[in-house]
Short mmCIF file of C-alpha atoms in Angstrom, two decimals:
data_model
loop_
_atom_site.label_atom_id
_atom_site.label_comp_id
_atom_site.label_asym_id
_atom_site.label_seq_id
_atom_site.Cartn_x
_atom_site.Cartn_y
_atom_site.Cartn_z
CA UNK A 1 25.34 118.75 78.72
CA UNK A 2 29.10 118.63 80.06
CA UNK A 3 30.93 115.26 81.41
CA UNK A 4 33.97 114.59 82.36
CA UNK A 5 36.13 111.04 83.57
CA UNK A 6 39.71 109.66 84.18
CA UNK A 7 40.92 106.37 86.12
CA UNK A 8 41.41 106.48 89.84
CA UNK A 9 42.19 103.70 92.44
CA UNK A 10 38.39 104.48 94.04
CA UNK A 11 38.15 104.47 97.62
CA UNK A 12 35.58 103.04 100.38
CA UNK A 13 35.76 107.64 101.22
CA UNK A 14 34.73 108.04 97.52
CA UNK A 15 31.92 106.32 97.53
CA UNK A 16 30.60 107.68 100.98
CA UNK A 17 30.41 111.06 98.71
CA UNK A 18 28.78 108.82 96.37
CA UNK A 19 25.56 107.84 98.27
CA UNK A 20 25.32 110.27 100.93
CA UNK A 21 20.91 110.84 101.02
CA UNK A 22 21.39 114.33 102.12
CA UNK A 23 23.31 114.64 98.42
CA UNK A 24 20.41 112.76 96.18
CA UNK A 25 19.99 109.33 95.26
CA UNK A 26 20.99 106.05 93.82
CA UNK A 27 19.99 105.92 90.35
CA UNK A 28 21.28 102.88 88.80
CA UNK A 29 23.89 99.62 89.77
CA UNK A 30 24.96 96.57 87.88
CA UNK A 31 26.64 93.37 89.52
CA UNK A 32 26.66 95.07 92.97
CA UNK A 33 25.78 93.97 96.37
CA UNK A 34 25.34 95.87 99.73
CA UNK A 35 23.93 99.50 100.68
CA UNK A 36 26.87 100.69 103.20
CA UNK A 37 30.00 101.65 101.09
CA UNK A 38 32.48 98.81 102.20
CA UNK A 39 30.05 96.19 101.37
CA UNK A 40 29.95 98.27 97.66
CA UNK A 41 33.26 98.54 97.81
CA UNK A 42 34.06 94.91 98.86
CA UNK A 43 31.85 93.62 95.79
CA UNK A 44 34.28 95.90 94.05
CA UNK A 45 36.85 94.42 94.92
CA UNK A 46 35.97 91.10 94.60
CA UNK A 47 35.45 91.56 90.78
CA UNK A 48 39.29 93.00 90.54
CA UNK A 49 41.28 90.53 92.79
CA UNK A 50 42.58 88.70 89.49
CA UNK A 51 44.21 91.88 88.48
CA UNK A 52 47.31 92.74 90.07
CA UNK A 53 49.47 95.42 87.03
CA UNK A 54 46.76 97.68 86.65
CA UNK A 55 47.21 100.69 89.86
CA UNK A 56 44.12 102.64 89.01
CA UNK A 57 41.22 100.14 88.53
CA UNK A 58 37.82 102.25 88.42
CA UNK A 59 36.41 104.79 86.23
CA UNK A 60 34.99 108.07 87.35
CA UNK A 61 32.78 109.66 85.47
CA UNK A 62 30.30 113.06 85.65
CA UNK A 63 27.57 113.78 83.16
CA UNK A 64 25.60 117.03 84.02
CA UNK A 65 22.77 118.19 81.56
CA UNK A 66 21.76 121.70 81.30
CA UNK A 67 20.13 122.67 84.26
CA UNK A 68 16.98 123.54 82.70
CA UNK A 69 17.57 119.60 80.53
CA UNK A 70 18.11 118.43 83.98
CA UNK A 71 14.48 119.15 85.60
CA UNK A 72 13.18 117.32 82.23
CA UNK A 73 14.57 114.66 82.38
CA UNK A 74 13.21 111.16 84.00
CA UNK A 75 15.36 109.24 85.94
CA UNK A 76 14.39 106.15 82.86
CA UNK A 77 16.40 108.93 80.58
CA UNK A 78 18.81 109.74 82.43
CA UNK A 79 19.73 105.93 82.98
CA UNK A 80 20.00 105.34 78.99
CA UNK A 81 21.52 108.41 78.75
CA UNK A 82 24.36 106.85 81.51
CA UNK A 83 24.39 103.72 79.81
CA UNK A 84 24.74 105.33 76.25
CA UNK A 85 28.19 106.69 77.42
CA UNK A 86 29.21 103.89 79.31
CA UNK A 87 29.46 102.77 75.57
CA UNK A 88 30.18 105.34 74.16
CA UNK A 89 33.92 105.72 76.49
CA UNK A 90 34.60 102.23 75.93
CA UNK A 91 32.68 100.12 78.38
CA UNK A 92 29.76 97.58 78.15
CA UNK A 93 27.32 98.14 80.75
CA UNK A 94 26.31 94.55 80.67
CA UNK A 95 28.89 93.29 81.95
CA UNK A 96 30.62 95.90 83.61
CA UNK A 97 29.76 96.71 87.09
CA UNK A 98 28.67 100.22 88.48
CA UNK A 99 26.96 102.36 90.62
CA UNK A 100 25.21 105.44 88.85
CA UNK A 101 24.00 108.29 91.78
CA UNK A 102 22.11 111.41 90.74
CA UNK A 103 22.89 114.10 93.07
CA UNK A 104 20.28 117.40 93.53
CA UNK A 105 21.94 119.52 95.43
CA UNK A 106 21.58 123.43 94.92
CA UNK A 107 18.55 122.29 92.17
CA UNK A 108 21.22 120.83 89.36
CA UNK A 109 20.89 117.44 88.81
CA UNK A 110 23.30 115.53 87.18
CA UNK A 111 25.14 112.00 87.75
CA UNK A 112 28.25 110.48 88.65
CA UNK A 113 29.18 106.87 87.49
CA UNK A 114 32.00 105.10 90.02
CA UNK A 115 32.88 101.71 87.25
CA UNK A 116 34.69 98.87 87.85
CA UNK A 117 37.26 99.10 85.31
CA UNK A 118 38.57 96.09 85.05
CA UNK A 119 36.62 93.30 82.54
CA UNK A 120 35.89 89.76 82.62
CA UNK A 121 39.61 88.33 81.25
CA UNK A 122 40.38 90.67 83.90
CA UNK A 123 42.27 92.70 81.40
CA UNK A 124 41.96 96.86 82.52
CA UNK A 125 40.02 98.48 80.20
CA UNK A 126 42.19 101.32 77.83
CA UNK A 127 41.20 104.90 79.18
CA UNK A 128 43.25 106.73 76.26
CA UNK A 129 41.41 109.90 75.50
CA UNK A 130 38.95 109.19 77.98
CA UNK A 131 37.94 113.10 78.88
CA UNK A 132 37.95 113.52 74.89
CA UNK A 133 36.27 110.76 74.67
CA UNK A 134 33.38 111.89 77.26
CA UNK A 135 33.09 115.54 75.74
CA UNK A 136 32.10 113.83 72.20
CA UNK A 137 29.56 111.17 73.85
CA UNK A 138 28.43 113.48 75.60
CA UNK A 139 27.85 115.78 72.66
CA UNK A 140 26.41 113.01 70.74
CA UNK A 141 24.16 111.77 73.26
CA UNK A 142 22.96 116.18 73.60
CA UNK A 143 22.06 116.69 69.85
CA UNK A 144 19.94 113.31 70.11
CA UNK A 145 17.97 113.66 72.43
CA UNK A 146 17.43 117.34 71.97
CA UNK A 147 19.21 118.98 74.56
CA UNK A 148 21.50 121.46 74.85
CA UNK A 149 25.35 120.98 74.22
CA UNK A 150 28.02 122.55 76.21
CA UNK A 151 29.98 123.22 73.05
CA UNK A 152 27.14 124.54 71.29
CA UNK A 153 27.31 126.86 74.15
CA UNK A 154 30.65 127.24 73.74
CA UNK A 155 30.57 128.09 70.11
CA UNK A 156 27.79 130.76 70.87
CA UNK A 157 29.62 132.99 73.47
CA UNK A 158 32.13 132.71 71.16
CA UNK A 159 30.36 133.61 68.17
CA UNK A 160 28.47 136.38 70.42
CA UNK A 161 32.20 137.45 71.46
CA UNK A 162 33.29 138.16 68.15
CA UNK A 163 30.28 139.77 67.05
CA UNK A 164 30.67 142.39 69.90
CA UNK A 165 34.14 143.10 69.37
CA UNK A 166 33.57 143.99 66.03
CA UNK A 167 31.43 146.76 67.39
CA UNK A 168 32.93 147.58 70.03
CA UNK A 169 36.18 148.40 67.40
CA UNK A 170 33.84 149.91 64.62
CA UNK A 171 33.15 152.47 67.98
CA UNK A 172 36.07 152.91 69.00
CA UNK A 173 37.45 154.03 65.79
CA UNK A 174 34.57 156.13 64.69
CA UNK A 175 34.97 157.49 67.45
CA UNK A 176 39.43 157.70 67.04
CA UNK A 177 38.49 159.32 63.84
CA UNK A 178 36.81 161.90 65.41
CA UNK A 179 39.27 163.19 67.43
CA UNK A 180 41.77 163.07 65.25
CA UNK A 181 39.30 166.15 62.94
CA UNK A 182 40.26 167.83 65.49
CA UNK A 183 43.71 168.25 65.19
CA UNK A 184 45.10 166.79 68.52
CA UNK A 185 48.62 168.65 69.25
CA UNK A 186 50.31 165.54 71.06
CA UNK A 187 49.98 162.19 72.26
CA UNK A 188 48.60 163.51 75.78
CA UNK A 189 45.73 165.73 74.32
CA UNK A 190 44.32 163.15 71.88
CA UNK A 191 44.23 160.51 74.95
CA UNK A 192 43.08 163.59 76.42
CA UNK A 193 40.33 163.82 74.01
CA UNK A 194 40.18 159.73 73.52
CA UNK A 195 39.14 159.95 77.31
CA UNK A 196 36.18 162.36 77.14
CA UNK A 197 34.13 160.30 74.20
CA UNK A 198 34.39 157.51 76.90
CA UNK A 199 38.19 155.90 75.83
CA UNK A 200 41.11 155.39 77.81
CA UNK A 201 44.43 155.38 75.95
CA UNK A 202 47.10 153.21 77.45
CA UNK A 203 51.13 153.85 75.54
CA UNK A 204 52.85 150.43 75.55
CA UNK A 205 56.65 151.03 76.62
CA UNK A 206 59.27 148.53 75.63
CA UNK A 207 62.23 147.99 77.50
CA UNK A 208 63.97 150.07 75.39
CA UNK A 209 62.06 152.90 77.26
CA UNK A 210 60.53 154.02 74.03
CA UNK A 211 57.04 154.49 73.12
CA UNK A 212 55.25 150.64 71.08
CA UNK A 213 51.82 150.88 70.75
CA UNK A 214 48.51 151.91 72.60
CA UNK A 215 45.51 149.90 74.08
CA UNK A 216 42.59 150.83 74.01
CA UNK A 217 40.33 150.44 76.77
CA UNK A 218 35.98 151.26 76.75
CA UNK A 219 35.82 152.60 80.66
CA UNK A 220 31.33 151.71 81.12
CA UNK A 221 31.98 147.98 80.08
CA UNK A 222 36.19 147.50 80.26
CA UNK A 223 36.68 145.88 76.31
CA UNK A 224 40.20 146.35 75.68
CA UNK A 225 42.23 145.73 72.31
CA UNK A 226 45.65 146.97 71.22
CA UNK A 227 44.87 149.80 69.05
CA UNK A 228 47.31 147.87 66.34
CA UNK A 229 44.21 144.84 66.09
CA UNK A 230 41.22 147.69 65.46
CA UNK A 231 42.87 148.97 62.25
CA UNK A 232 46.85 149.18 61.80
CA UNK A 233 46.68 153.17 60.10
CA UNK A 234 44.60 153.82 63.81
CA UNK A 235 48.43 153.38 65.89
CA UNK A 236 50.56 154.72 62.97
CA UNK A 237 48.39 158.54 63.12
CA UNK A 238 48.32 158.23 66.86
CA UNK A 239 52.50 157.72 67.03
CA UNK A 240 52.89 160.71 64.22
CA UNK A 241 51.84 162.95 66.95
CA UNK A 242 53.96 165.23 68.26
CA UNK A 243 55.17 162.40 71.52
CA UNK A 244 54.64 164.27 75.00
CA UNK A 245 54.91 161.64 77.22
CA UNK A 246 58.59 161.83 78.39
CA UNK A 247 58.87 158.59 77.86
CA UNK A 248 62.40 158.22 76.32
CA UNK A 249 63.70 160.31 80.03
CA UNK A 250 62.04 157.60 81.66
CA UNK A 251 65.67 155.29 82.06
CA UNK A 252 67.30 158.21 82.71
CA UNK A 253 65.40 159.28 85.45
CA UNK A 254 65.32 156.34 87.12
CA UNK A 255 68.38 156.08 87.27
CA UNK A 256 69.19 159.44 89.00
CA UNK A 257 66.58 158.37 91.06
CA UNK A 258 68.73 154.67 91.85
CA UNK A 259 72.03 156.99 92.23
CA UNK A 260 70.38 159.16 95.23
CA UNK A 261 69.00 156.29 96.55
CA UNK A 262 72.04 154.32 97.07
CA UNK A 263 74.11 156.94 98.53
CA UNK A 264 71.75 157.02 101.57
CA UNK A 265 73.02 153.21 102.29
CA UNK A 266 69.92 151.73 102.41
CA UNK A 267 70.64 148.33 104.33
CA UNK A 268 67.65 146.00 102.17
CA UNK A 269 65.62 145.49 99.46
CA UNK A 270 62.64 146.77 101.63
CA UNK A 271 64.37 150.07 102.17
CA UNK A 272 65.96 150.42 99.24
CA UNK A 273 62.34 149.90 97.29
CA UNK A 274 60.58 152.98 99.91
CA UNK A 275 63.68 155.10 99.31
CA UNK A 276 62.78 154.18 95.63
CA UNK A 277 58.72 154.61 95.34
CA UNK A 278 59.31 158.49 97.52
CA UNK A 279 60.97 159.08 94.22
CA UNK A 280 57.98 157.74 92.29
CA UNK A 281 58.96 154.45 91.11
CA UNK A 282 57.50 151.11 92.85
CA UNK A 283 58.48 148.35 91.66
CA UNK A 284 57.30 144.20 90.97
CA UNK A 285 59.42 141.52 91.61
CA UNK A 286 58.39 138.29 89.17
CA UNK A 287 60.24 135.25 90.61
CA UNK A 288 60.81 131.52 89.30
CA UNK A 289 59.26 128.64 91.04
CA UNK A 290 62.17 127.71 93.20
CA UNK A 291 61.93 131.82 94.71
CA UNK A 292 64.40 133.26 92.37
CA UNK A 293 64.10 136.80 90.60
CA UNK A 294 62.55 135.88 86.85
CA UNK A 295 61.99 139.33 86.17
CA UNK A 296 62.24 142.88 87.70
CA UNK A 297 59.67 145.72 86.46
CA UNK A 298 60.04 149.61 87.29
CA UNK A 299 56.59 151.08 87.20
CA UNK A 300 56.48 155.46 86.89
CA UNK A 301 53.60 157.52 86.63
CA UNK A 302 53.60 159.66 84.08
CA UNK A 303 53.18 163.42 84.79
CA UNK A 304 51.84 164.05 82.26
CA UNK A 305 49.08 161.69 81.11
CA UNK A 306 48.88 160.19 84.69
CA UNK A 307 49.67 156.65 83.00
CA UNK A 308 52.17 154.37 84.07
CA UNK A 309 54.92 153.39 82.35
CA UNK A 310 56.55 149.68 82.78
CA UNK A 311 60.46 149.63 82.35
CA UNK A 312 61.42 146.00 82.60
CA UNK A 313 64.85 145.27 83.64
CA UNK A 314 67.00 142.44 81.96
CA UNK A 315 68.60 139.73 84.93
CA UNK A 316 71.49 137.55 83.57
CA UNK A 317 72.75 135.09 84.90
CA UNK A 318 76.05 136.33 85.76
CA UNK A 319 76.22 138.23 89.02
CA UNK A 320 78.48 141.30 89.62
CA UNK A 321 80.54 141.97 92.18
CA UNK A 322 79.89 144.84 94.69
CA UNK A 323 83.02 146.61 93.65
CA UNK A 324 82.13 146.35 89.76
CA UNK A 325 78.18 147.31 90.68
CA UNK A 326 80.11 150.61 91.91
CA UNK A 327 81.95 150.68 90.00
CA UNK A 328 79.99 150.96 87.06
CA UNK A 329 77.12 152.60 89.68
CA UNK A 330 80.35 155.70 89.58
CA UNK A 331 81.15 155.46 86.36
CA UNK A 332 81.33 158.51 84.01
CA UNK A 333 80.19 156.38 81.15
CA UNK A 334 77.47 154.99 83.18
CA UNK A 335 75.93 158.40 84.54
CA UNK A 336 75.45 160.02 81.31
CA UNK A 337 72.94 157.11 80.26
CA UNK A 338 75.38 156.05 77.13
CA UNK A 339 74.52 152.90 77.05
CA UNK A 340 70.64 152.46 78.68
CA UNK A 341 70.85 148.38 78.94
CA UNK A 342 73.85 149.09 81.06
CA UNK A 343 71.62 151.25 82.66
CA UNK A 344 69.25 148.90 83.69
CA UNK A 345 71.86 145.62 84.67
CA UNK A 346 73.56 148.02 86.91
CA UNK A 347 70.52 148.39 88.37
CA UNK A 348 69.04 144.75 87.89
CA UNK A 349 72.15 143.21 89.70
CA UNK A 350 72.22 146.05 92.45
CA UNK A 351 68.43 144.99 93.39
CA UNK A 352 69.17 141.14 93.25
CA UNK A 353 72.16 141.57 95.68
CA UNK A 354 69.40 143.03 98.03
CA UNK A 355 67.55 140.45 97.74
CA UNK A 356 70.75 137.89 99.02
CA UNK A 357 71.48 140.94 102.10
CA UNK A 358 67.49 139.71 102.82
CA UNK A 359 67.79 136.43 102.34
CA UNK A 360 70.73 136.37 105.24
CA UNK A 361 68.77 138.95 106.59
CA UNK A 362 65.62 136.81 107.66
CA UNK A 363 65.72 133.70 105.77
CA UNK A 364 63.93 132.44 102.86
CA UNK A 365 60.57 134.15 105.15
CA UNK A 366 59.92 136.30 101.88
CA UNK A 367 56.65 136.29 100.07
CA UNK A 368 57.53 133.90 97.09
CA UNK A 369 55.28 134.57 93.63
CA UNK A 370 54.71 137.89 92.74
CA UNK A 371 56.23 140.64 95.35
CA UNK A 372 53.99 143.90 95.33
CA UNK A 373 55.23 145.54 98.28
#
C-alpha cells in the first residue's frame, strides 16, 4: 500500500476528474450535498467562507493498495481504511467534509480523497510533513490489516539487490583470479581476457588524462561496479600491469589535432566539431540552466582497447581575448605539452569563443541542455 497527501486550492475541474463515472464510483462522503462537480464545490466553499487567510483550503490524497490486496478489499473495508488514513494525517472524519472516490481504471483499485482543510473553528488544519504522515499511516494500516506495504516492498528490493550484488562481485573476482593466473602481459590483454569470460572492463581516466581505476560490467546482465568496490587489491593488481592504453598521450594528441583544425580556420563551433570528429575526437558540451557551457567533455576512442577515453576540459571564469588565445596556441611552451592544464584551458576558451560567434550568427537557436551534435 502506498499513499500521499498535499494541500491544494481545489477546483471544479479537479472534482470533475474525481467523479468521472468512467474512472470509478463514489465510496463515501461527509457533510456534502449535490451530484454535479459545481454543486459539490459550492458545498465545500460555504464551509470555508469564513476563513480568508488560507490559500490552500483542501487536502487531496490517494491511497493505493497493492493490486492483489485491492481486489480482495470490500467497500466497507475501503471506507474504514479511508477514515483511518484521515485520522493519521490529522483530520477528524466525523467533523470534516470529505469526498472519497474509488477509481478502478487499468484494473488497479485505489482511493482518492478530497477533504475540507478548514475546521469547525475556521482554522486551517496543519499540513506540516503531511507526505511523511501519509506514508507512515499507510504503512501502519497495511501492517494492521495484513496487507502489503510499499515500505516492505522497498526493503525487500534493497535486500534482493544486495544479495545479487554480493553474488556478482564474487563471480567477477573469481574470473579476475583466473585471468591473473594467465599472467596477462598488459592491461589491454587483461581487458581482452576478462571480456572472453563475459565481463567488460573499462578504464577510468581522470581530468589530467591519467589512469585512475576501472569499472567492470557483466555483459549479460548489465550489472556494473567500480573495481575498487569489488576488492581494493583487484584494481591495484591490474594497475601494476604494463599500461599500453596510451592514455598518457591523450592530451597531447588532442591538442595536436586542435592546432591542425585551427589552421583550417573553422567559422563556427559546428565546423570545429566536424573537423575534430574527423580526427577521432568527439565533444559533449554540458550546459547550466542559463545555457552557458559548464563543462566540456572530449571523447577519444582508444585504438588499442576500443574503449572511449574521456577528458574533461576545465572552464575558467576569466575569458581570454582572441589575441591571447592565438598567442597561447602558437606558444612553443604549449606546443611541447609541458603544461597539461594549460593545453586544456587553451582549447576550452577557444571552444567558448566559437560558442559566442555561433550565438551572434544564429541567435540562441542552439539546443540547450546536453549538446550531442
